[in-house]
Amino acid sequence: MMVADVLRPRGAGLPRLRDTRAVWPVLALIAILVFDWVMVPNFFQIRVVEGRLFGNVIDILYRATPTALVSLGMALVIGTKGIDLSVGSTIAIVGAVISWRIHAGDPHIVILFEALAVAVVCGIWNGSLVAGLGIQPIIATLILMVSGRGIGLLINLLYGGTDPSFDSPLLQGLSTGHLWLIPTRLVVGAVLFVALWLVIRRTALGLFIEAVGGNAAAADLAGVNARRIIFVAYVLCGLLAGCAGVILTADTHTSDPVSVAMYIELDAILAVVIGGASLGGGRIYLGLTVIGALVIQALTTSILISGLRPEYNLIVKSVVVMIVLLLQSRNVRHHVTMLFQGRRR
Amino acid sequence: MTTGTPTAPLIEMREIRKAYPGVLALDDVSLDFYPGEVHALLGENGAGKSTMIKILTGALRRDAGAVLLAGKPTDFASTAAAQAMGISPVYQEVNLIPAMSVLKNLTLEKAPTRWGMVSWRGARAMAEAKLARLGLTLDIDKPVGSYSLAIQQLVAIARALDDTTRMLVLDEPTASLDASEVAALFDILRDLRARGIAIVFITHFLNQVYEISDRITVLRNGQRVGTGLVGEISRQDLITMMIGRELSEVEAVARVRDTAGGAPVMTAGGVGRKRTLAPFDLTLRAGEAVGLAGLLGSGRTELAKLLFGAIRRDSGTLTLGGTDIRATSPRHSLAHGVAFCPEDRKTEGLVGELTIRENIVLSMQAKQGWLRRVRYRDQLRIADDMIRALGIATPDGEKQVSQLSGGNQQKVVLARALASSPKVLILDEPTRGIDVGAHADILTLIRKLCDRGLALLVASSELDEIVATSDRVAVLRDRAMIGELVGAGITRDTIIGMIAGDDGG
Amino acid sequence: MNRHYLPLIATIVVFVTLFAVGGGMYKNFLTTRVLGNILADNSFIIIAALGATFVILSGGIDLSVGSMIGFVGVSMAVLDRAGWHPMASALLLIVFGMAFGALQGWIIDFCEIQPFIVTLAGLFLLRGACFMVTLDAVPLRHEFVREFAAAKIPLPGNGVLRSSALVMLGSLMIAVAIAHLTRFGTAVYAIGGDRESARLMGVNIRRTTIQIYALGGTYSALAGVVYALYTSSGYPLAGSTLELSAIAAVVLGGTLLTGGVGFVLGSLFGGMILGLISTLILFNGSLNSAWIMISSGVLLFAFIVMHRFLVGTFNLRGTA
């Protein structure tokens, strides 16, 4: 009795900690960084080389930016209880369009908007299939996923297809350049993040997406236009994938539709899930999604610096996914609790 | 038929208790089922009928209590275990795979096999035998979904029955059948009863109860109101047990009725929809509460949803404050100042993941459009006002709505409707499944709203609630409005009389 | 006639039309040799699609197919280098595929996680395992591999049925038998048609789910074996995105991705349609994977919209 009484307050505090969703992804990120710091004592060192910042932490941020952008779009779509498998294909198409228009001689600033417009068209396509025709999201976005990289290859053919590489100070500046000391893409990513946050949280769009994803029937009876909301989510997801596409394409300054952004849809879904959102929809955590993308990149980086072969990357990633998902599963938590209670008795 | 024959019960259910988060679905209910007897189980939605039979047939586990089969305690771990003991259920709605053939539906998991391979010849013989037991002849290779609902219902019964069946549990088997189909079903039930099978029969058609059953049990709010042989309970008594409260606590709130009424706000002329509700006329006036009375399945919810536009009407006109409303959708209705609180909070009312505040502002935000966001400060103020005005038990508006109790959830749905500043408020079962305290709160609130000039429509299965709150009552029976009662004419007895109708005697 | 045959009939019509179009455009197209080659070249996709058919019929999805094919391939190659007989390593890996699938099925049902995510983790895990086994392409040098590649049955005309096609046809017959002659097969359709009803009708959902994914894993592993023997090598990147081809083959074969409606036999035609497209583009001389991807996407789109139309018009899923 006494023991139980002593334990109770602590037990009552636990669920509150567990409900604070921010704790887990942030803890995971800190744990990984601490691990890196133990492995490499000067891990957090940041130097200035040729007028820009260098260092492991900057590197993680730098490499995570495209995935983070795609993940933010995915977070919106998952918030509506949907999924977008076609983001990788969108990036491939964007890359091909950039390469094609540069060879056609368009001004580079125009090309930037052309690329984003193409990404929006991809989003409109997905949104129309899901919200308009009412096709299940996995199936609807599978179509573009299957054919998108082919479309990219086809666009490469438009100008002969022999050499899709290009030079563009503007686009490469956006991707690999630096503003003052900071890599430009970090600035671009931050600006897009703030803009998206404003659109989602300073209008009612975020609330509507969460309402539609949480309970479509109730949202409908409450007067929310569910179809339009879902459509907008897919368009925004396409647009953000397009931004990631510009950065990735300019990074390699070539269009490689077959292998660019391979498996990025999976990383993005993973980032959203690590960020604490359920695939069942109903919640958008923009900040935690970015943390999720950083966790994924930090994992990759730590595998590299810990001396493990890079081949372990995928295995570690999949194990992390499973652990996160198992922790989210009610049934598993129930059985684990039973196990501990049984032992206590 | 076999009434009064003293036999030992086949199944005894002792003090069954089952709780869901926030709701006590069954509160120590005991029931006996006898072989060769049709036992009708009655009650409104949420009374606990379905939970009771799901526990009986192994589809749900009970929290407490005991089930005795022929005097021996039993515990069915699954529907398969219950079926192995001869208890065959036919559930409401979900009971067959529509895309599969009749043959496969009848023999799923039961088809005879040899060396692991199904003998389809044997399975056919089995299926034909099952259909023959009910005197049915069908093309068993056609998908079940291609037959009428009546035939599907019979196929489900045929599937449930075999030589070892000792008890047949039927959940609303006649909801989709016409008169001749019901007669055919009852012939089959009488035959089964004569063979000594115990039959549990859930329905809301009173005529059918008197036609077929031997014993009646009425459940309400998870408790057993009464059990008796069919000859001992009159129709009036039965309706009273189902929807009229024996206790007169609610009647204490009785008040002066406002028979004059204000200006007409919403007028429905010949609004209806085929196979949903016969066309009806109804006028809602400012400052007046109109009650919708009727048994389960009489069309209460349908009427409410037709007015709100959640069900599209296929006839009639709807005017709101003098203007015709042609397009009907929840969005349009809200824009015109009509708000609706649905009956089923969980599936249609609340977005459980969102907070109280977010749920409350949802409708007013939808009305304003997504660009003009309600400022956070205003959201907090509105949520706080509502929490205080409706007495929602929560420290603040940032709690997840799914963590609230049933009564408080209902208040949140109400708060959302009120926050959209409506002229007409339609409430479907505002007090379903909530505790006594919240119950009284909500009734008082309804009165207050009325006094403030809101036009109210309240659909309820609690007769006394309607009597206590309404200025006018529209009575529904068999998916049609059969009349209106005004002022002093509104009493429990007059309403029960109208529902019982001519054949009520 | 049973309206459930409509999607399958549409598939066969498309296949025959494509074949006839090919015959009209090119000489030597309408021959048993082309047919035999299509069967042999696509046998591993079709085998994987057969397993995926069960998964999709039950309303699920299996993304681990391609990685399983890659993993089985490299494992066979490495075991071959260690002196194992290919048949022995094949048997071991097929058992592994079954166990891996069963584990995925158990996690899906027990943890109530969407099949998409669980099998996605499976995709990562197995692909990572490929890289652990080897980073290089490893040849299979055993005598048996050459014998397997050489074995063939002549067809009337100029064509031959190669051993990989024979394995595929054998596994097709087994799959058809499982789908239509076992209680398990009926239960798969029942779960895909209406999971809750199936549970209430006494189907053991957990056991059946585990069996479904175990069957899927078995077929993927078998596809990996055929792929390794057919290419006589193991390569850690082999089979990437083949899960998409398998799913496409199933959908083109007339199985609804929503589950409950479809036929195992359809996946044979679905896979052959995919093969036919590649062959047509090959005959055209402009061997270009772009056109292959785009045409599969267009076909997929057409079929998904058509299925949706058929479901709506003919009420295929039978919901009232």
PDB file of C-alpha atoms in Angstrom, chain B residues 30-238:
ATOM      1  CA  SER B  30     -29.226  -9.651 -16.203  1.00  0.00           C
ATOM      2  CA  LEU B  31     -31.246 -11.561 -18.793  1.00  0.00           C
ATOM      3  CA  ASP B  32     -32.459 -15.141 -19.297  1.00  0.00           C
ATOM      4  CA  PHE B  33     -33.152 -16.765 -22.639  1.00  0.00           C
ATOM      5  CA  TYR B  34     -35.309 -19.894 -22.876  1.00  0.00           C
ATOM      6  CA  PRO B  35     -35.303 -22.563 -25.579  1.00  0.00           C
ATOM      7  CA  GLY B  36     -38.308 -22.491 -27.895  1.00  0.00           C
ATOM      8  CA  GLU B  37     -39.044 -18.875 -27.114  1.00  0.00           C
ATOM      9  CA  VAL B  38     -38.752 -15.609 -29.065  1.00  0.00           C
ATOM     10  CA  HIS B  39     -37.325 -12.971 -26.771  1.00  0.00           C
ATOM     11  CA  ALA B  40     -37.674  -9.404 -28.060  1.00  0.00           C
ATOM     12  CA  LEU B  41     -35.068  -6.889 -26.933  1.00  0.00           C
ATOM     13  CA  LEU B  42     -36.184  -3.278 -27.180  1.00  0.00           C
ATOM     14  CA  GLY B  43     -34.680   0.097 -26.509  1.00  0.00           C
ATOM     15  CA  GLU B  44     -33.496   3.285 -28.173  1.00  0.00           C
ATOM     16  CA  ASN B  45     -30.068   3.814 -29.737  1.00  0.00           C
ATOM     17  CA  GLY B  46     -27.416   3.530 -27.088  1.00  0.00           C
ATOM     18  CA  ALA B  47     -29.676   1.646 -24.723  1.00  0.00           C
ATOM     19  CA  GLY B  48     -27.229  -1.248 -24.765  1.00  0.00           C
ATOM     20  CA  LYS B  49     -29.016  -3.805 -26.964  1.00  0.00           C
ATOM     21  CA  SER B  50     -26.196  -4.248 -29.442  1.00  0.00           C
ATOM     22  CA  THR B  51     -23.562  -4.354 -26.707  1.00  0.00           C
ATOM     23  CA  MET B  52     -25.585  -7.021 -24.916  1.00  0.00           C
ATOM     24  CA  ILE B  53     -25.819  -9.315 -27.908  1.00  0.00           C
ATOM     25  CA  LYS B  54     -22.229  -8.717 -28.919  1.00  0.00           C
ATOM     26  CA  ILE B  55     -21.190  -9.956 -25.488  1.00  0.00           C
ATOM     27  CA  LEU B  56     -23.617 -12.844 -25.796  1.00  0.00           C
ATOM     28  CA  THR B  57     -22.142 -13.883 -29.150  1.00  0.00           C
ATOM     29  CA  GLY B  58     -18.474 -13.427 -28.295  1.00  0.00           C
ATOM     30  CA  ALA B  59     -17.882 -10.326 -30.449  1.00  0.00           C
ATOM     31  CA  LEU B  60     -17.123  -8.228 -27.347  1.00  0.00           C
ATOM     32  CA  ARG B  61     -15.667  -9.080 -23.954  1.00  0.00           C
ATOM     33  CA  ARG B  62     -17.592  -8.091 -20.855  1.00  0.00           C
ATOM     34  CA  ASP B  63     -15.944  -6.130 -18.046  1.00  0.00           C
ATOM     35  CA  ALA B  64     -17.825  -7.947 -15.306  1.00  0.00           C
ATOM     36  CA  GLY B  65     -20.639 -10.447 -14.851  1.00  0.00           C
ATOM     37  CA  ALA B  66     -21.200 -14.036 -15.901  1.00  0.00           C
ATOM     38  CA  VAL B  67     -22.729 -15.931 -18.815  1.00  0.00           C
ATOM     39  CA  LEU B  68     -24.179 -19.372 -18.085  1.00  0.00           C
ATOM     40  CA  LEU B  69     -24.900 -21.793 -20.901  1.00  0.00           C
ATOM     41  CA  ALA B  70     -27.316 -24.523 -19.770  1.00  0.00           C
ATOM     42  CA  GLY B  71     -26.337 -23.749 -16.198  1.00  0.00           C
ATOM     43  CA  LYS B  72     -22.575 -23.873 -16.757  1.00  0.00           C
ATOM     44  CA  PRO B  73     -20.422 -20.729 -16.708  1.00  0.00           C
ATOM     45  CA  THR B  74     -18.956 -20.046 -20.124  1.00  0.00           C
ATOM     46  CA  ASP B  75     -16.658 -17.489 -21.639  1.00  0.00           C
ATOM     47  CA  PHE B  76     -16.703 -16.982 -25.380  1.00  0.00           C
ATOM     48  CA  ALA B  77     -13.322 -15.738 -26.539  1.00  0.00           C
ATOM     49  CA  SER B  78     -14.538 -15.097 -30.089  1.00  0.00           C
ATOM     50  CA  THR B  79     -17.573 -15.290 -32.330  1.00  0.00           C
ATOM     51  CA  ALA B  80     -16.205 -18.585 -33.600  1.00  0.00           C
ATOM     52  CA  ALA B  81     -16.170 -19.983 -30.048  1.00  0.00           C
ATOM     53  CA  ALA B  82     -19.761 -18.900 -29.474  1.00  0.00           C
ATOM     54  CA  GLN B  83     -20.835 -20.385 -32.780  1.00  0.00           C
ATOM     55  CA  ALA B  84     -19.194 -23.658 -31.876  1.00  0.00           C
ATOM     56  CA  MET B  85     -21.467 -23.758 -28.822  1.00  0.00           C
ATOM     57  CA  GLY B  86     -24.526 -23.331 -31.039  1.00  0.00           C
ATOM     58  CA  ILE B  87     -25.074 -19.584 -30.679  1.00  0.00           C
ATOM     59  CA  SER B  88     -25.567 -18.093 -34.125  1.00  0.00           C
ATOM     60  CA  PRO B  89     -25.668 -14.342 -34.579  1.00  0.00           C
ATOM     61  CA  VAL B  90     -27.033 -12.291 -37.454  1.00  0.00           C
ATOM     62  CA  TYR B  91     -25.729  -8.791 -36.927  1.00  0.00           C
ATOM     63  CA  GLN B  92     -27.278  -5.593 -38.111  1.00  0.00           C
ATOM     64  CA  GLU B  93     -25.936  -4.195 -41.428  1.00  0.00           C
ATOM     65  CA  VAL B  94     -22.489  -5.766 -41.492  1.00  0.00           C
ATOM     66  CA  ASN B  95     -23.096  -9.435 -41.846  1.00  0.00           C
ATOM     67  CA  LEU B  96     -22.026 -10.601 -45.295  1.00  0.00           C
ATOM     68  CA  ILE B  97     -19.348  -9.880 -47.886  1.00  0.00           C
ATOM     69  CA  PRO B  98     -21.385  -8.254 -50.678  1.00  0.00           C
ATOM     70  CA  ALA B  99     -18.782  -8.811 -53.386  1.00  0.00           C
ATOM     71  CA  MET B 100     -18.617 -12.573 -52.786  1.00  0.00           C
ATOM     72  CA  SER B 101     -21.043 -15.143 -54.158  1.00  0.00           C
ATOM     73  CA  VAL B 102     -23.922 -16.494 -52.077  1.00  0.00           C
ATOM     74  CA  LEU B 103     -22.164 -19.843 -52.087  1.00  0.00           C
ATOM     75  CA  LYS B 104     -18.949 -18.464 -50.622  1.00  0.00           C
ATOM     76  CA  ASN B 105     -20.796 -16.338 -48.118  1.00  0.00           C
ATOM     77  CA  LEU B 106     -22.752 -19.320 -46.896  1.00  0.00           C
ATOM     78  CA  THR B 107     -19.694 -21.550 -46.572  1.00  0.00           C
ATOM     79  CA  LEU B 108     -16.948 -19.099 -45.534  1.00  0.00           C
ATOM     80  CA  GLU B 109     -14.728 -20.893 -43.000  1.00  0.00           C
ATOM     81  CA  LYS B 110     -17.259 -23.743 -42.985  1.00  0.00           C
ATOM     82  CA  ALA B 111     -16.789 -25.385 -46.391  1.00  0.00           C
ATOM     83  CA  PRO B 112     -15.895 -29.082 -46.204  1.00  0.00           C
ATOM     84  CA  THR B 113     -12.280 -29.766 -47.128  1.00  0.00           C
ATOM     85  CA  ARG B 114     -10.272 -32.789 -48.112  1.00  0.00           C
ATOM     86  CA  TRP B 115      -6.477 -32.679 -47.954  1.00  0.00           C
ATOM     87  CA  GLY B 116      -6.774 -28.971 -47.309  1.00  0.00           C
ATOM     88  CA  MET B 117      -8.673 -28.444 -50.537  1.00  0.00           C
ATOM     89  CA  VAL B 118     -12.240 -27.213 -50.460  1.00  0.00           C
ATOM     90  CA  SER B 119     -14.698 -29.623 -51.988  1.00  0.00           C
ATOM     91  CA  TRP B 120     -16.880 -27.182 -53.840  1.00  0.00           C
ATOM     92  CA  ARG B 121     -19.349 -29.977 -54.558  1.00  0.00           C
ATOM     93  CA  GLY B 122     -19.679 -30.537 -50.827  1.00  0.00           C
ATOM     94  CA  ALA B 123     -19.841 -26.808 -50.228  1.00  0.00           C
ATOM     95  CA  ARG B 124     -22.634 -26.469 -52.779  1.00  0.00           C
ATOM     96  CA  ALA B 125     -24.598 -29.223 -51.084  1.00  0.00           C
ATOM     97  CA  MET B 126     -24.044 -27.457 -47.775  1.00  0.00           C
ATOM     98  CA  ALA B 127     -25.193 -24.118 -49.169  1.00  0.00           C
ATOM     99  CA  GLU B 128     -28.263 -25.622 -50.828  1.00  0.00           C
ATOM    100  CA  ALA B 129     -29.143 -27.370 -47.578  1.00  0.00           C
ATOM    101  CA  LYS B 130     -28.831 -24.120 -45.666  1.00  0.00           C
ATOM    102  CA  LEU B 131     -31.080 -22.312 -48.127  1.00  0.00           C
ATOM    103  CA  ALA B 132     -33.541 -25.207 -48.177  1.00  0.00           C
ATOM    104  CA  ARG B 133     -33.828 -24.937 -44.401  1.00  0.00           C
ATOM    105  CA  LEU B 134     -35.413 -21.538 -44.979  1.00  0.00           C
ATOM    106  CA  GLY B 135     -37.222 -22.623 -48.140  1.00  0.00           C
ATOM    107  CA  LEU B 136     -35.119 -20.344 -50.348  1.00  0.00           C
ATOM    108  CA  THR B 137     -34.064 -20.963 -53.922  1.00  0.00           C
ATOM    109  CA  LEU B 138     -31.342 -18.645 -55.251  1.00  0.00           C
ATOM    110  CA  ASP B 139     -28.615 -18.666 -57.857  1.00  0.00           C
ATOM    111  CA  ILE B 140     -25.818 -19.276 -55.386  1.00  0.00           C
ATOM    112  CA  ASP B 141     -23.085 -18.205 -57.804  1.00  0.00           C
ATOM    113  CA  LYS B 142     -24.273 -14.612 -57.968  1.00  0.00           C
ATOM    114  CA  PRO B 143     -22.717 -12.088 -55.623  1.00  0.00           C
ATOM    115  CA  VAL B 144     -24.732 -11.474 -52.493  1.00  0.00           C
ATOM    116  CA  GLY B 145     -24.636  -7.741 -53.208  1.00  0.00           C
ATOM    117  CA  SER B 146     -26.731  -8.231 -56.345  1.00  0.00           C
ATOM    118  CA  TYR B 147     -29.728  -9.415 -54.301  1.00  0.00           C
ATOM    119  CA  SER B 148     -32.177  -7.211 -52.444  1.00  0.00           C
ATOM    120  CA  LEU B 149     -31.476  -6.403 -48.829  1.00  0.00           C
ATOM    121  CA  ALA B 150     -34.331  -8.703 -47.835  1.00  0.00           C
ATOM    122  CA  ILE B 151     -32.742 -11.676 -49.550  1.00  0.00           C
ATOM    123  CA  GLN B 152     -29.351 -10.724 -48.093  1.00  0.00           C
ATOM    124  CA  GLN B 153     -30.894 -10.758 -44.654  1.00  0.00           C
ATOM    125  CA  LEU B 154     -32.303 -14.225 -45.256  1.00  0.00           C
ATOM    126  CA  VAL B 155     -28.953 -15.427 -46.591  1.00  0.00           C
ATOM    127  CA  ALA B 156     -27.313 -14.158 -43.406  1.00  0.00           C
ATOM    128  CA  ILE B 157     -29.829 -16.103 -41.350  1.00  0.00           C
ATOM    129  CA  ALA B 158     -29.318 -19.172 -43.520  1.00  0.00           C
ATOM    130  CA  ARG B 159     -25.583 -18.872 -42.926  1.00  0.00           C
ATOM    131  CA  ALA B 160     -26.069 -18.622 -39.189  1.00  0.00           C
ATOM    132  CA  LEU B 161     -28.276 -21.713 -38.950  1.00  0.00           C
ATOM    133  CA  ASP B 162     -27.060 -25.262 -38.962  1.00  0.00           C
ATOM    134  CA  ASP B 163     -28.011 -28.507 -37.259  1.00  0.00           C
ATOM    135  CA  THR B 164     -26.267 -27.626 -34.028  1.00  0.00           C
ATOM    136  CA  THR B 165     -27.860 -24.163 -33.641  1.00  0.00           C
ATOM    137  CA  ARG B 166     -29.395 -23.764 -30.198  1.00  0.00           C
ATOM    138  CA  MET B 167     -29.844 -20.044 -30.241  1.00  0.00           C
ATOM    139  CA  LEU B 168     -30.384 -17.533 -33.046  1.00  0.00           C
ATOM    140  CA  VAL B 169     -29.646 -13.862 -32.370  1.00  0.00           C
ATOM    141  CA  LEU B 170     -31.228 -11.406 -34.810  1.00  0.00           C
ATOM    142  CA  ASP B 171     -30.278  -7.726 -34.658  1.00  0.00           C
ATOM    143  CA  GLU B 172     -32.885  -5.627 -36.514  1.00  0.00           C
ATOM    144  CA  PRO B 173     -33.623  -8.329 -39.088  1.00  0.00           C
ATOM    145  CA  THR B 174     -36.742  -6.609 -40.420  1.00  0.00           C
ATOM    146  CA  ALA B 175     -35.453  -3.051 -40.813  1.00  0.00           C
ATOM    147  CA  SER B 176     -35.183  -3.374 -44.590  1.00  0.00           C
ATOM    148  CA  LEU B 177     -37.980  -5.862 -45.302  1.00  0.00           C
ATOM    149  CA  ASP B 178     -41.469  -5.198 -46.683  1.00  0.00           C
ATOM    150  CA  ALA B 179     -44.611  -6.713 -45.208  1.00  0.00           C
ATOM    151  CA  SER B 180     -44.647  -9.946 -47.196  1.00  0.00           C
ATOM    152  CA  GLU B 181     -40.952 -10.490 -46.565  1.00  0.00           C
ATOM    153  CA  VAL B 182     -41.499  -9.976 -42.859  1.00  0.00           C
ATOM    154  CA  ALA B 183     -44.327 -12.509 -42.942  1.00  0.00           C
ATOM    155  CA  ALA B 184     -42.054 -15.032 -44.659  1.00  0.00           C
ATOM    156  CA  LEU B 185     -39.325 -14.414 -42.090  1.00  0.00           C
ATOM    157  CA  PHE B 186     -41.752 -14.850 -39.231  1.00  0.00           C
ATOM    158  CA  ASP B 187     -42.977 -18.171 -40.644  1.00  0.00           C
ATOM    159  CA  ILE B 188     -39.367 -19.301 -40.567  1.00  0.00           C
ATOM    160  CA  LEU B 189     -38.902 -18.026 -37.014  1.00  0.00           C
ATOM    161  CA  ARG B 190     -42.037 -19.836 -35.834  1.00  0.00           C
ATOM    162  CA  ASP B 191     -40.755 -23.024 -37.379  1.00  0.00           C
ATOM    163  CA  LEU B 192     -37.380 -22.590 -35.651  1.00  0.00           C
ATOM    164  CA  ARG B 193     -39.085 -21.863 -32.362  1.00  0.00           C
ATOM    165  CA  ALA B 194     -41.131 -25.029 -32.682  1.00  0.00           C
ATOM    166  CA  ARG B 195     -37.849 -26.901 -33.062  1.00  0.00           C
ATOM    167  CA  GLY B 196     -36.801 -25.635 -29.649  1.00  0.00           C
ATOM    168  CA  ILE B 197     -34.338 -22.958 -30.755  1.00  0.00           C
ATOM    169  CA  ALA B 198     -34.042 -19.887 -28.540  1.00  0.00           C
ATOM    170  CA  ILE B 199     -34.460 -16.723 -30.595  1.00  0.00           C
ATOM    171  CA  VAL B 200     -33.340 -13.254 -29.555  1.00  0.00           C
ATOM    172  CA  PHE B 201     -34.994 -10.602 -31.660  1.00  0.00           C
ATOM    173  CA  ILE B 202     -34.008  -6.950 -31.642  1.00  0.00           C
ATOM    174  CA  THR B 203     -36.401  -4.595 -33.373  1.00  0.00           C
ATOM    175  CA  HIS B 204     -38.079  -1.247 -33.101  1.00  0.00           C
ATOM    176  CA  PHE B 205     -41.311  -2.237 -34.820  1.00  0.00           C
ATOM    177  CA  LEU B 206     -43.853  -2.676 -32.047  1.00  0.00           C
ATOM    178  CA  ASN B 207     -46.372  -4.537 -34.210  1.00  0.00           C
ATOM    179  CA  GLN B 208     -43.772  -7.156 -34.935  1.00  0.00           C
ATOM    180  CA  VAL B 209     -42.942  -7.490 -31.268  1.00  0.00           C
ATOM    181  CA  TYR B 210     -46.535  -8.364 -30.506  1.00  0.00           C
ATOM    182  CA  GLU B 211     -46.839 -10.623 -33.516  1.00  0.00           C
ATOM    183  CA  ILE B 212     -43.865 -12.864 -32.951  1.00  0.00           C
ATOM    184  CA  SER B 213     -42.378 -12.633 -29.493  1.00  0.00           C
ATOM    185  CA  ASP B 214     -43.136 -14.516 -26.317  1.00  0.00           C
ATOM    186  CA  ARG B 215     -41.157 -12.400 -23.916  1.00  0.00           C
ATOM    187  CA  ILE B 216     -40.075  -8.749 -23.989  1.00  0.00           C
ATOM    188  CA  THR B 217     -37.181  -6.962 -22.340  1.00  0.00           C
ATOM    189  CA  VAL B 218     -36.700  -3.201 -22.506  1.00  0.00           C
ATOM    190  CA  LEU B 219     -33.268  -1.646 -22.014  1.00  0.00           C
ATOM    191  CA  ARG B 220     -32.586   2.006 -21.475  1.00  0.00           C
ATOM    192  CA  ASN B 221     -29.298   3.838 -20.924  1.00  0.00           C
ATOM    193  CA  GLY B 222     -27.515   0.583 -20.213  1.00  0.00           C
ATOM    194  CA  GLN B 223     -30.030  -0.639 -17.671  1.00  0.00           C
ATOM    195  CA  ARG B 224     -32.874  -3.122 -17.803  1.00  0.00           C
ATOM    196  CA  VAL B 225     -36.154  -1.283 -17.434  1.00  0.00           C
ATOM    197  CA  GLY B 226     -38.304  -4.382 -17.389  1.00  0.00           C
ATOM    198  CA  THR B 227     -38.971  -7.895 -18.625  1.00  0.00           C
ATOM    199  CA  GLY B 228     -42.306  -9.560 -19.076  1.00  0.00           C
ATOM    200  CA  LEU B 229     -44.355 -12.015 -21.083  1.00  0.00           C
ATOM    201  CA  VAL B 230     -45.898 -10.436 -24.132  1.00  0.00           C
ATOM    202  CA  GLY B 231     -49.460 -10.806 -22.823  1.00  0.00           C
ATOM    203  CA  GLU B 232     -48.638  -8.874 -19.671  1.00  0.00           C
ATOM    204  CA  ILE B 233     -47.345  -5.683 -21.238  1.00  0.00           C
ATOM    205  CA  SER B 234     -49.659  -3.323 -23.071  1.00  0.00           C
ATOM    206  CA  ARG B 235     -48.500  -1.242 -25.971  1.00  0.00           C
ATOM    207  CA  GLN B 236     -48.807   1.948 -23.949  1.00  0.00           C
ATOM    208  CA  ASP B 237     -46.739   0.461 -21.131  1.00  0.00           C
ATOM    209  CA  LEU B 238     -44.116  -0.613 -23.601  1.00  0.00           C
TER     210      LEU B 238
END
